[in-house]
């Protein structure tokens, strides 16, 4: 193998691992910030900073496509409410009540929710293999929600934080389906910046209420580091490395990086937050990840049958 192709393969897989690690950093840093930064404030400043960080790259596209962006402002506010509002503030509320390990595993079911919403809403066909994958992944979610205790299911005694993470996962699925439906021709960097700004606008009144009625974001180095962390690693760098991975590997293979994310989250939460892996985490991994893969990975292409000489004209 030539040096150049080998380097390209190593670069692609390096970015593949980096993008999944950056996405996983959201639940780890969010959990670390739970006792310091209030959830809406964390989400609001995350997206304000992410917008400012990406602005040098996005500004030409924002100016060039300003009329299209202005015409679609309602759509961007809806997308911002889902991706930056619910998937931001609500997930951070969940991380005040549950572990980063749980959150990473539950959030990994987003592709299964996308498949279910597309089937129910858009009437897309679901194959028996995908149905089996959905069932296996949802069984894994139940294991995590119940902490492996069947009595919790009988008494409907679930952790509120886990349920909030599940809401965030479902909201991300709705966001993805809406994004797929619109098929915007805007450049991806322009879309990212517009969504980040729209999310900050949607979050602003809730942030003001949280600041006045509950607690403000503290003016401390600890708070600043955590906010900068989710803005830089979980937002801007996650987006840029994922887009580069798509360019090098294609969207289907790049999308499988989501299966690695819970493993990064579990390792980082153990190393940085002192979270202990429990037996129900292992059982959840053994159900969630294969279930998601079974439901979402494209089937292998069947090789074309060779044409026999007797059938040739």
Tab-separated table of C-alpha atoms in Angstrom, residues 7 14 35 85 97 109 136 178 194 197 202 225 231 256 262 292 306 311:
chain	number	residue	atom	x	y	z
A	7	UNK	CA	-2.073	8.050	5.618
A	14	UNK	CA	-8.470	9.079	13.531
A	35	UNK	CA	-23.414	21.206	40.421
A	85	UNK	CA	-33.272	23.768	23.571
A	97	UNK	CA	-30.006	13.591	38.171
A	109	UNK	CA	-30.731	5.116	20.756
A	136	UNK	CA	-33.451	-5.194	21.133
A	178	UNK	CA	-37.296	17.508	10.014
A	194	UNK	CA	-27.755	29.565	11.881
A	197	UNK	CA	-27.838	31.337	16.774
A	202	UNK	CA	-34.919	30.307	21.766
A	225	UNK	CA	-14.076	26.183	31.764
A	231	UNK	CA	-18.920	24.927	23.243
A	256	UNK	CA	-21.605	4.517	12.827
A	262	UNK	CA	-21.253	5.490	24.726
A	292	UNK	CA	-29.036	0.143	17.023
A	306	UNK	CA	-23.070	-13.842	-13.499
A	311	UNK	CA	-28.711	-16.699	-21.868
